[in-house]
PDB file of C-alpha atoms in Angstrom:
ATOM      1  CA  MET A   1     139.416  42.439  43.258  1.00 91.00           C
ATOM      2  CA  ALA A   2     138.017  45.507  41.503  1.00 97.00           C
ATOM      3  CA  HIS A   3     134.415  46.360  40.691  1.00 98.00           C
ATOM      4  CA  TRP A   4     133.039  47.788  37.471  1.00 98.00           C
ATOM      5  CA  ILE A   5     129.870  48.843  35.676  1.00 98.00           C
ATOM      6  CA  VAL A   6     129.332  48.070  32.008  1.00 98.00           C
ATOM      7  CA  LYS A   7     126.473  49.663  30.121  1.00 97.00           C
ATOM      8  CA  THR A   8     124.436  48.003  27.425  1.00 97.00           C
ATOM      9  CA  GLU A   9     121.375  48.901  25.425  1.00 96.00           C
ATOM     10  CA  PRO A  10     118.954  46.061  26.261  1.00 96.00           C
ATOM     11  CA  SER A  11     117.581  45.994  22.712  1.00 96.00           C
ATOM     12  CA  THR A  12     121.116  45.202  21.500  1.00 95.00           C
ATOM     13  CA  TYR A  13     122.322  42.822  24.253  1.00 97.00           C
ATOM     14  CA  SER A  14     120.443  42.557  27.535  1.00 97.00           C
ATOM     15  CA  TRP A  15     121.023  40.961  30.910  1.00 97.00           C
ATOM     16  CA  SER A  16     118.627  38.210  29.796  1.00 97.00           C
ATOM     17  CA  ASP A  17     120.871  37.542  26.789  1.00 98.00           C
ATOM     18  CA  LEU A  18     123.935  37.248  29.035  1.00 98.00           C
ATOM     19  CA  ALA A  19     122.081  34.983  31.488  1.00 98.00           C
ATOM     20  CA  ARG A  20     120.963  32.767  28.588  1.00 98.00           C
ATOM     21  CA  ASP A  21     124.428  32.700  26.955  1.00 98.00           C
ATOM     22  CA  LYS A  22     126.193  32.338  30.337  1.00 98.00           C
ATOM     23  CA  ARG A  23     129.321  33.957  28.838  1.00 98.00           C
ATOM     24  CA  THR A  24     129.983  36.615  26.220  1.00 98.00           C
ATOM     25  CA  ARG A  25     132.652  38.775  24.678  1.00 98.00           C
ATOM     26  CA  TRP A  26     132.146  42.411  25.777  1.00 98.00           C
ATOM     27  CA  ASP A  27     133.196  44.252  22.633  1.00 97.00           C
ATOM     28  CA  GLY A  28     132.341  47.302  20.566  1.00 96.00           C
ATOM     29  CA  VAL A  29     133.672  49.845  23.072  1.00 96.00           C
ATOM     30  CA  ARG A  30     134.965  52.873  21.178  1.00 96.00           C
ATOM     31  CA  ASN A  31     135.827  55.395  23.888  1.00 96.00           C
ATOM     32  CA  HIS A  32     139.408  55.879  25.084  1.00 96.00           C
ATOM     33  CA  GLN A  33     138.541  56.173  28.803  1.00 96.00           C
ATOM     34  CA  ALA A  34     136.337  53.067  28.621  1.00 97.00           C
ATOM     35  CA  LYS A  35     139.168  51.276  26.779  1.00 97.00           C
ATOM     36  CA  LYS A  36     141.539  52.100  29.670  1.00 98.00           C
ATOM     37  CA  ASN A  37     138.969  50.661  32.073  1.00 98.00           C
ATOM     38  CA  LEU A  38     138.679  47.458  29.998  1.00 98.00           C
ATOM     39  CA  ALA A  39     142.477  47.182  30.036  1.00 98.00           C
ATOM     40  CA  ALA A  40     142.466  47.442  33.852  1.00 98.00           C
ATOM     41  CA  MET A  41     139.946  44.612  34.345  1.00 98.00           C
ATOM     42  CA  LYS A  42     141.379  41.437  35.841  1.00 98.00           C
ATOM     43  CA  LYS A  43     140.071  37.907  35.811  1.00 98.00           C
ATOM     44  CA  GLY A  44     137.664  37.525  38.734  1.00 98.00           C
ATOM     45  CA  ASP A  45     136.702  41.204  38.923  1.00 98.00           C
ATOM     46  CA  VAL A  46     132.998  41.751  39.539  1.00 98.00           C
ATOM     47  CA  VAL A  47     130.985  43.683  36.961  1.00 98.00           C
ATOM     48  CA  LEU A  48     127.558  45.242  37.398  1.00 98.00           C
ATOM     49  CA  VAL A  49     125.477  45.236  34.226  1.00 98.00           C
ATOM     50  CA  TYR A  50     123.531  48.438  33.578  1.00 98.00           C
ATOM     51  CA  HIS A  51     120.745  48.745  31.025  1.00 98.00           C
ATOM     52  CA  SER A  52     120.948  52.124  29.314  1.00 96.00           C
ATOM     53  CA  GLY A  53     118.299  53.678  27.082  1.00 93.00           C
ATOM     54  CA  ALA A  54     114.755  53.617  28.407  1.00 93.00           C
ATOM     55  CA  ASP A  55     115.532  51.180  31.279  1.00 95.00           C
ATOM     56  CA  LYS A  56     118.332  53.089  33.045  1.00 97.00           C
ATOM     57  CA  GLN A  57     118.946  50.503  35.790  1.00 98.00           C
ATOM     58  CA  VAL A  58     121.544  48.118  37.185  1.00 98.00           C
ATOM     59  CA  VAL A  59     120.121  44.664  36.558  1.00 97.00           C
ATOM     60  CA  GLY A  60     122.733  42.011  37.320  1.00 97.00           C
ATOM     61  CA  ILE A  61     126.175  40.829  38.324  1.00 97.00           C
ATOM     62  CA  ALA A  62     128.793  39.371  35.994  1.00 98.00           C
ATOM     63  CA  ARG A  63     132.432  38.364  36.388  1.00 98.00           C
ATOM     64  CA  VAL A  64     135.492  38.922  34.180  1.00 98.00           C
ATOM     65  CA  VAL A  65     136.616  35.520  32.895  1.00 98.00           C
ATOM     66  CA  ARG A  66     139.118  36.685  30.275  1.00 98.00           C
ATOM     67  CA  GLU A  67     141.197  39.822  30.559  1.00 98.00           C
ATOM     68  CA  ALA A  68     141.527  42.428  27.807  1.00 98.00           C
ATOM     69  CA  PHE A  69     142.374  41.255  24.288  1.00 98.00           C
ATOM     70  CA  PRO A  70     142.138  42.906  20.860  1.00 97.00           C
ATOM     71  CA  ASP A  71     138.512  43.499  19.913  1.00 98.00           C
ATOM     72  CA  PRO A  72     137.841  41.399  16.808  1.00 97.00           C
ATOM     73  CA  THR A  73     134.949  43.703  15.817  1.00 97.00           C
ATOM     74  CA  ALA A  74     137.264  46.718  15.471  1.00 97.00           C
ATOM     75  CA  ALA A  75     139.000  47.755  12.249  1.00 94.00           C
ATOM     76  CA  ASP A  76     141.734  49.278  14.427  1.00 88.00           C
ATOM     77  CA  ALA A  77     143.627  46.673  16.464  1.00 86.00           C
ATOM     78  CA  GLY A  78     143.989  49.150  19.360  1.00 94.00           C
ATOM     79  CA  TRP A  79     140.480  48.578  20.723  1.00 98.00           C
ATOM     80  CA  LEU A  80     139.883  45.986  23.456  1.00 98.00           C
ATOM     81  CA  ALA A  81     137.304  43.469  24.610  1.00 98.00           C
ATOM     82  CA  VAL A  82     136.931  41.234  27.686  1.00 98.00           C
ATOM     83  CA  ASP A  83     134.922  38.080  28.301  1.00 98.00           C
ATOM     84  CA  LEU A  84     132.230  38.176  30.978  1.00 98.00           C
ATOM     85  CA  GLU A  85     130.112  35.462  32.554  1.00 98.00           C
ATOM     86  CA  ALA A  86     126.737  35.947  34.177  1.00 98.00           C
ATOM     87  CA  VAL A  87     126.651  35.500  37.960  1.00 97.00           C
ATOM     88  CA  GLU A  88     123.133  36.511  38.991  1.00 96.00           C
ATOM     89  CA  ALA A  89     120.331  38.956  38.393  1.00 96.00           C
ATOM     90  CA  PHE A  90     119.475  41.597  40.959  1.00 96.00           C
ATOM     91  CA  ALA A  91     116.296  40.723  42.850  1.00 94.00           C
ATOM     92  CA  THR A  92     115.334  44.378  42.432  1.00 95.00           C
ATOM     93  CA  PRO A  93     116.859  46.325  39.521  1.00 97.00           C
ATOM     94  CA  VAL A  94     118.385  49.588  40.738  1.00 97.00           C
ATOM     95  CA  ALA A  95     117.071  52.586  38.818  1.00 97.00           C
ATOM     96  CA  LEU A  96     119.318  55.510  37.974  1.00 97.00           C
ATOM     97  CA  ALA A  97     116.898  57.829  39.788  1.00 96.00           C
ATOM     98  CA  ASP A  98     117.436  55.813  43.011  1.00 96.00           C
ATOM     99  CA  ILE A  99     121.195  55.816  42.477  1.00 97.00           C
ATOM    100  CA  LYS A 100     121.202  59.605  42.151  1.00 96.00           C
ATOM    101  CA  ARG A 101     119.279  59.973  45.445  1.00 96.00           C
ATOM    102  CA  HIS A 102     121.575  57.660  47.457  1.00 96.00           C
ATOM    103  CA  PRO A 103     124.199  59.585  49.477  1.00 95.00           C
ATOM    104  CA  ALA A 104     126.884  56.893  49.102  1.00 94.00           C
ATOM    105  CA  LEU A 105     126.521  56.986  45.319  1.00 97.00           C
ATOM    106  CA  ARG A 106     126.745  60.706  44.600  1.00 93.00           C
ATOM    107  CA  ASP A 107     130.315  60.337  43.241  1.00 94.00           C
ATOM    108  CA  LEU A 108     129.603  57.166  41.243  1.00 97.00           C
ATOM    109  CA  ALA A 109     131.028  57.452  37.719  1.00 96.00           C
ATOM    110  CA  LEU A 110     127.613  56.478  36.346  1.00 96.00           C
ATOM    111  CA  VAL A 111     126.262  59.722  37.810  1.00 95.00           C
ATOM    112  CA  ARG A 112     129.260  61.926  36.995  1.00 93.00           C
ATOM    113  CA  GLN A 113     130.151  60.511  33.541  1.00 91.00           C
ATOM    114  CA  GLY A 114     126.832  59.194  32.295  1.00 85.00           C
ATOM    115  CA  ARG A 115     128.002  58.564  28.724  1.00 88.00           C
ATOM    116  CA  LEU A 116     130.954  56.355  29.712  1.00 93.00           C
ATOM    117  CA  SER A 117     130.220  52.689  28.866  1.00 96.00           C
ATOM    118  CA  VAL A 118     132.774  50.992  31.180  1.00 98.00           C
ATOM    119  CA  MET A 119     133.543  52.525  34.560  1.00 97.00           C
ATOM    120  CA  PRO A 120     135.080  51.660  37.934  1.00 98.00           C
ATOM    121  CA  VAL A 121     133.030  51.308  41.107  1.00 98.00           C
ATOM    122  CA  SER A 122     134.535  51.710  44.584  1.00 97.00           C
ATOM    123  CA  ALA A 123     134.009  48.980  47.187  1.00 96.00           C
ATOM    124  CA  ARG A 124     131.688  51.310  49.135  1.00 96.00           C
ATOM    125  CA  GLU A 125     129.619  52.108  46.039  1.00 97.00           C
ATOM    126  CA  PHE A 126     129.489  48.428  45.128  1.00 97.00           C
ATOM    127  CA  ARG A 127     128.125  47.490  48.565  1.00 96.00           C
ATOM    128  CA  ALA A 128     125.505  50.254  48.333  1.00 96.00           C
ATOM    129  CA  LEU A 129     124.387  49.046  44.894  1.00 97.00           C
ATOM    130  CA  LEU A 130     124.176  45.441  46.130  1.00 95.00           C
ATOM    131  CA  ALA A 131     122.036  46.547  49.060  1.00 94.00           C
ATOM    132  CA  LEU A 132     119.706  48.505  46.766  1.00 95.00           C
ATOM    133  CA  GLY A 133     119.466  45.461  44.491  1.00 93.00           C
ATOM    134  CA  LYS A 134     118.631  43.267  47.502  1.00 85.00           C
ATOM    135  CA  ARG A 135     121.835  41.287  47.129  1.00 64.00           C
ATOM    136  CA  ARG A 136     124.407  40.636  49.879  1.00 52.00           C
ATOM    137  CA  ARG A 137     128.030  39.904  49.110  1.00 51.00           C
TER     138      ARG A 137
END
């Protein structure tokens, strides 16, 4: 099982929206590296949801429930989407400032490639983020 971070602007689609909807199509990604990451996602992979914009924090855990398929919102059939389901909110959202200070997270893609909207997370980084969010897995 792999781990990922997806970024969303909370004013567009927030963790609360995903928790309410229980499941959603993660679409609208228009970056080639992020597209490769969507293509690599497998059913059952765990996804951390990150609020970008003013929030800048990891807020919850989701799971891939449908692997990559053509994004129906794209004019070009080459773009991809996945379906995610909400798992649980973090007890304590993890701010980007705290992530940047944590030694185990200095190489996290979120820190190195801040503009990337879908990125992998190593098992070690995932455990560190869960601990910061007061969640054990």
